[in-house]
Amino acid sequence: MFEPARSVREVIAFSLLALTGCTVGPDYTPPAAPEPVAPIFYGEDPELESLAQWWRSFQDPLLAELVEEGLRAAPSLEAARQRIIAARASREQVEAGFYPQFSADGSYTWSRGWSGSGHTGGWDKRLSASADARWEIDIFGGIRRSVEKAEAEEAALAYTFQDLRIALAADIAEAYVQVRQYTAQIAIAEANLALQERNLSRVQKRVESGDLPRYDLVTAESQVSQTRSSIPTYRQQRAAAQFRLDQLVGRTPHATEPRLSETLDALQLPEARPKVPANELLRRRADIRQAEEKVRAQNAALGVAIASIYPTFSLNGSIGLSSPDLSPWSAYTRSVSFGPAVAWNIFGFGTWRKQIESARATLEATIQDYRATVLTAYQEAETAWLAYYNETCRTEDLQRTVQTCAQALDIADKLYEFGEKDIEDVLSRQSALLSAQETLITHHATLFTDIITLYKALGGGWSDEEKTEDR
């Protein structure tokens, strides 16, 4: 005889027994990173707070404003943020597999048949309703591994988002430096053009008075034309950098132009403190953390593949109700069923073995991708530091070159006034000064770009707190 209370106790006992099952597949252990043979960088340890918002170390409120505006408004970051939300929803969907799943349906129908001589009777009416429940018991950990995989994939997307932040902040700062660089080059070219036009006027007067041959006038005019022709090129380069900056901060062309008029002289070069222990670099670089999460996800995927070779157990139940019409309750047909069920793909013809083999190979490939990412990080960080360090070694010589070129021009100009030098020597000194000034400006811009690249290589531009908030 059917005893509901006893049957329920048996189902509960089965469920408790099933929940004591195991989780198949290897438990995750972080992959081993390549060990550097020597300490990375020189100098003092960096302050992590300054790495998180490194652009503030330039002591330029406008640069900080533009970077933070871009981090708020860039469409690429918003798209990445929405992908994290989608991944979170997918992970929660997988987690729902831990709980019973319910479904229900119902219908009320009218039906009538016809024969060759006409209809066979009146309308048949039927009411039916049913409810089903299924609870898969995760004995071998397939669902747990699936949840672990989804969590790792969500975390990887969060680190991808942070990597995009890092790249965006660096790109905005580099575009900002370029705008200032071309502004400075325009100013230098215009100042030299004014000086050359003054010399041209002097030469023209002396040619008209017969003191100099017309050759000197043509030579001076040639130099003026050459310098004047370079200014539109610099203006075009500045406009291109300006439009790129507008796009990076999520604005249309010319949006930020009214705020940018200073040259590189107004931008302060921060003090570099580039020494970072290798293990700290592994923690700071978002791309390394992302690669590690991919390893964790694939390790869980291997567990899912292994779990698929084992049977799945579930508790199933259903309740049904039907009636030929809206009859009294006593006329309704009722049914109820519940109990455990098992499903096992015994004859898979080796497909599940190949799935496991594929998952193992993919895991090994993902580990090697992680190692390659670490090696790339070491290379980028060391190269960025050496590029910045070696560029700083040029500063004093380039500054001295500008000073000596200016002094040589001053001397040549005075000697020209006394008739002891010809105009070609003066024009040559002017060209040398212009070239030295442009080289110094390019050097200053390279210094800023190199230190921006260094901050980026060190993983600057984010913190674990920001990642937690984004998730």
Coordinates of N, CA and C in Angstrom, one line a residue, residues 157-260:
L157 N 36.8 38.4 -17.8 CA 36.2 39.6 -18.5 C 36.4 40.8 -17.6
A158 N 36.4 40.7 -16.3 CA 36.6 41.8 -15.5 C 38.0 42.3 -15.6
Y159 N 39.0 41.4 -15.8 CA 40.4 41.8 -16.0 C 40.6 42.3 -17.4
T160 N 39.8 41.8 -18.4 CA 39.8 42.4 -19.7 C 39.4 43.8 -19.7
F161 N 38.4 44.1 -18.9 CA 37.9 45.5 -18.7 C 39.0 46.4 -18.1
Q162 N 39.7 45.8 -17.1 CA 40.7 46.6 -16.5 C 41.9 46.8 -17.5
D163 N 42.2 45.9 -18.3 CA 43.2 46.0 -19.3 C 42.9 47.1 -20.3
L164 N 41.6 47.1 -20.7 CA 41.1 48.2 -21.6 C 41.3 49.6 -20.9
R165 N 41.0 49.6 -19.6 CA 41.2 50.9 -18.9 C 42.6 51.4 -19.0
I166 N 43.5 50.4 -18.7 CA 45.0 50.7 -18.7 C 45.4 51.3 -20.1
A167 N 45.0 50.6 -21.2 CA 45.3 51.0 -22.5 C 44.7 52.3 -22.9
L168 N 43.5 52.5 -22.5 CA 42.8 53.8 -22.8 C 43.4 55.0 -22.1
A169 N 43.8 54.8 -20.8 CA 44.4 55.9 -20.1 C 45.7 56.3 -20.7
A170 N 46.5 55.2 -21.1 CA 47.8 55.5 -21.8 C 47.6 56.2 -23.1
D171 N 46.6 55.7 -23.9 CA 46.4 56.3 -25.2 C 46.0 57.8 -25.1
I172 N 45.1 58.1 -24.1 CA 44.7 59.5 -23.9 C 45.9 60.4 -23.5
A173 N 46.7 59.9 -22.6 CA 47.9 60.6 -22.2 C 48.9 60.8 -23.4
E174 N 49.1 59.8 -24.2 CA 50.0 59.9 -25.3 C 49.4 60.9 -26.3
A175 N 48.1 60.9 -26.6 CA 47.5 61.9 -27.5 C 47.6 63.3 -27.0
Y176 N 47.5 63.4 -25.7 CA 47.6 64.7 -25.0 C 49.0 65.3 -25.2
V177 N 50.0 64.4 -25.0 CA 51.4 64.8 -25.2 C 51.6 65.2 -26.6
Q178 N 51.1 64.5 -27.6 CA 51.3 64.8 -29.0 C 50.7 66.1 -29.3
V179 N 49.5 66.4 -28.8 CA 48.9 67.7 -29.1 C 49.8 68.9 -28.6
R180 N 50.4 68.7 -27.4 CA 51.3 69.7 -26.8 C 52.6 69.7 -27.6
Q181 N 53.1 68.6 -28.0 CA 54.3 68.6 -28.8 C 54.1 69.4 -30.1
Y182 N 53.1 69.1 -30.8 CA 52.9 69.8 -32.1 C 52.6 71.3 -31.9
T183 N 51.9 71.6 -30.8 CA 51.7 73.0 -30.4 C 53.1 73.7 -30.2
A184 N 54.0 73.0 -29.5 CA 55.3 73.6 -29.3 C 56.1 73.7 -30.6
Q185 N 56.0 72.7 -31.4 CA 56.7 72.8 -32.7 C 56.2 73.9 -33.6
I186 N 54.9 74.2 -33.5 CA 54.3 75.3 -34.3 C 54.9 76.6 -33.7
A187 N 54.9 76.7 -32.4 CA 55.5 77.9 -31.8 C 56.9 78.2 -32.1
I188 N 57.7 77.1 -32.1 CA 59.1 77.2 -32.5 C 59.3 77.6 -34.0
A189 N 58.5 77.0 -34.8 CA 58.6 77.3 -36.2 C 58.2 78.7 -36.5
E190 N 57.2 79.2 -35.8 CA 56.7 80.6 -36.0 C 57.7 81.6 -35.5
A191 N 58.4 81.2 -34.4 CA 59.4 82.1 -33.8 C 60.6 82.2 -34.7
N192 N 61.0 81.1 -35.3 CA 62.1 81.1 -36.2 C 61.8 81.8 -37.5
L193 N 60.5 81.6 -37.9 CA 60.1 82.3 -39.2 C 60.1 83.8 -39.0
A194 N 59.7 84.3 -37.8 CA 59.8 85.7 -37.6 C 61.2 86.2 -37.6
L195 N 62.2 85.4 -37.0 CA 63.6 85.7 -37.1 C 64.1 85.7 -38.5
Q196 N 63.7 84.7 -39.2 CA 64.2 84.6 -40.6 C 63.6 85.8 -41.5
E197 N 62.4 86.1 -41.2 CA 61.8 87.2 -42.0 C 62.5 88.5 -41.7
R198 N 62.9 88.7 -40.4 CA 63.7 89.9 -40.0 C 65.0 89.9 -40.8
N199 N 65.7 88.8 -40.8 CA 66.9 88.7 -41.6 C 66.7 89.0 -43.1
L200 N 65.6 88.4 -43.6 CA 65.3 88.7 -45.0 C 65.1 90.2 -45.3
S201 N 64.5 90.8 -44.3 CA 64.3 92.3 -44.5 C 65.6 93.0 -44.5
R202 N 66.5 92.6 -43.6 CA 67.9 93.2 -43.6 C 68.6 93.0 -44.8
V203 N 68.6 91.7 -45.3 CA 69.3 91.4 -46.5 C 68.8 92.2 -47.7
Q204 N 67.4 92.3 -47.8 CA 66.8 93.0 -48.9 C 67.3 94.4 -49.0
K205 N 67.4 95.1 -47.8 CA 67.8 96.5 -47.8 C 69.2 96.6 -48.3
R206 N 70.1 95.7 -47.8 CA 71.5 95.7 -48.2 C 71.7 95.4 -49.7
V207 N 70.8 94.5 -50.2 CA 70.9 94.2 -51.6 C 70.5 95.4 -52.5
E208 N 69.4 96.1 -52.0 CA 68.9 97.2 -52.7 C 69.9 98.4 -52.7
S209 N 70.7 98.4 -51.6 CA 71.7 99.5 -51.5 C 73.0 99.1 -52.2
G210 N 73.1 97.9 -52.7 CA 74.2 97.4 -53.5 C 75.3 96.9 -52.6
D211 N 75.1 96.6 -51.3 CA 76.2 96.1 -50.4 C 76.3 94.6 -50.6
L212 N 75.2 93.9 -51.0 CA 75.2 92.4 -51.1 C 74.7 92.0 -52.5
P213 N 75.2 90.9 -53.0 CA 74.7 90.4 -54.3 C 73.2 89.8 -54.1
R214 N 72.5 89.7 -55.2 CA 71.1 89.2 -55.1 C 71.1 87.8 -54.7
Y215 N 72.2 87.1 -54.8 CA 72.3 85.7 -54.4 C 71.9 85.5 -52.9
D216 N 72.4 86.5 -52.1 CA 72.1 86.4 -50.7 C 70.6 86.6 -50.4
L217 N 69.9 87.4 -51.2 CA 68.5 87.6 -51.0 C 67.7 86.3 -51.4
V218 N 68.1 85.7 -52.5 CA 67.4 84.5 -52.9 C 67.6 83.4 -51.9
T219 N 68.8 83.3 -51.3 CA 69.1 82.3 -50.3 C 68.3 82.5 -49.0
A220 N 68.1 83.8 -48.6 CA 67.3 84.1 -47.4 C 65.9 83.8 -47.7
E221 N 65.4 84.1 -48.9 CA 64.0 83.9 -49.3 C 63.7 82.3 -49.3
S222 N 64.7 81.6 -49.7 CA 64.5 80.1 -49.8 C 64.3 79.6 -48.4
Q223 N 65.1 80.0 -47.4 CA 65.0 79.5 -46.1 C 63.6 79.9 -45.4
V224 N 63.2 81.2 -45.7 CA 61.9 81.6 -45.2 C 60.8 80.7 -45.7
S225 N 60.8 80.5 -47.0 CA 59.8 79.6 -47.6 C 59.8 78.2 -47.1
Q226 N 61.0 77.7 -46.8 CA 61.0 76.3 -46.3 C 60.5 76.2 -44.9
T227 N 60.8 77.2 -44.0 CA 60.3 77.2 -42.7 C 58.8 77.5 -42.7
R228 N 58.3 78.4 -43.5 CA 56.9 78.7 -43.6 C 56.1 77.4 -44.0
S229 N 56.6 76.7 -44.9 CA 55.9 75.5 -45.5 C 55.8 74.4 -44.4
S230 N 56.7 74.4 -43.4 CA 56.6 73.3 -42.4 C 55.5 73.6 -41.4
I231 N 55.0 74.8 -41.3 CA 54.0 75.1 -40.3 C 52.6 74.4 -40.6
P232 N 52.1 74.5 -41.8 CA 50.9 73.7 -42.1 C 50.9 72.2 -41.7
T233 N 52.1 71.6 -42.0 CA 52.3 70.2 -41.7 C 52.1 70.0 -40.2
Y234 N 52.8 70.8 -39.4 CA 52.6 70.7 -37.9 C 51.2 70.9 -37.5
R235 N 50.5 71.9 -38.1 CA 49.1 72.1 -37.8 C 48.2 70.9 -38.1
Q236 N 48.5 70.3 -39.2 CA 47.7 69.1 -39.6 C 48.0 68.0 -38.6
Q237 N 49.3 67.8 -38.2 CA 49.6 66.8 -37.2 C 49.0 67.1 -35.8
R238 N 48.9 68.3 -35.5 CA 48.3 68.7 -34.2 C 46.8 68.4 -34.3
A239 N 46.1 68.7 -35.4 CA 44.7 68.5 -35.6 C 44.4 67.0 -35.5
A240 N 45.2 66.2 -36.1 CA 45.0 64.7 -36.1 C 45.1 64.2 -34.7
A241 N 46.1 64.7 -33.9 CA 46.3 64.3 -32.5 C 45.1 64.8 -31.7
Q242 N 44.6 66.0 -32.0 CA 43.5 66.5 -31.3 C 42.2 65.7 -31.5
F243 N 42.0 65.3 -32.8 CA 40.8 64.5 -33.1 C 40.9 63.1 -32.4
R244 N 42.1 62.6 -32.4 CA 42.3 61.3 -31.7 C 42.0 61.4 -30.2
L245 N 42.4 62.5 -29.6 CA 42.2 62.7 -28.2 C 40.7 62.8 -28.0
D246 N 40.0 63.6 -28.9 CA 38.5 63.7 -28.8 C 37.8 62.4 -28.8
Q247 N 38.3 61.5 -29.7 CA 37.6 60.2 -29.9 C 37.9 59.3 -28.7
L248 N 39.1 59.4 -28.1 CA 39.5 58.5 -27.0 C 38.7 58.9 -25.7
V249 N 38.3 60.2 -25.6 CA 37.6 60.6 -24.4 C 36.1 60.5 -24.6
G250 N 35.7 59.9 -25.8 CA 34.3 59.7 -26.1 C 33.6 61.0 -26.6
R251 N 34.3 61.9 -27.2 CA 33.7 63.1 -27.7 C 33.9 63.2 -29.2
T252 N 33.1 64.2 -29.8 CA 33.2 64.4 -31.3 C 34.4 65.4 -31.5
P253 N 34.9 65.5 -32.8 CA 36.0 66.3 -33.1 C 35.8 67.8 -32.7
H254 N 36.9 68.4 -32.2 CA 37.0 69.7 -31.7 C 36.4 69.9 -30.3
A255 N 35.9 68.9 -29.7 CA 35.3 69.1 -28.4 C 36.2 69.5 -27.3
T256 N 37.4 69.0 -27.3 CA 38.4 69.4 -26.3 C 39.4 70.5 -26.7
E257 N 39.3 70.9 -27.9 CA 40.2 71.9 -28.4 C 40.3 73.2 -27.6
P258 N 39.2 73.7 -27.2 CA 39.3 75.0 -26.5 C 40.1 74.9 -25.2
R259 N 40.2 73.7 -24.6 CA 40.9 73.5 -23.4 C 42.4 73.3 -23.5
L260 N 42.9 73.1 -24.8 CA 44.2 72.8 -25.0 C 45.0 73.9 -25.8

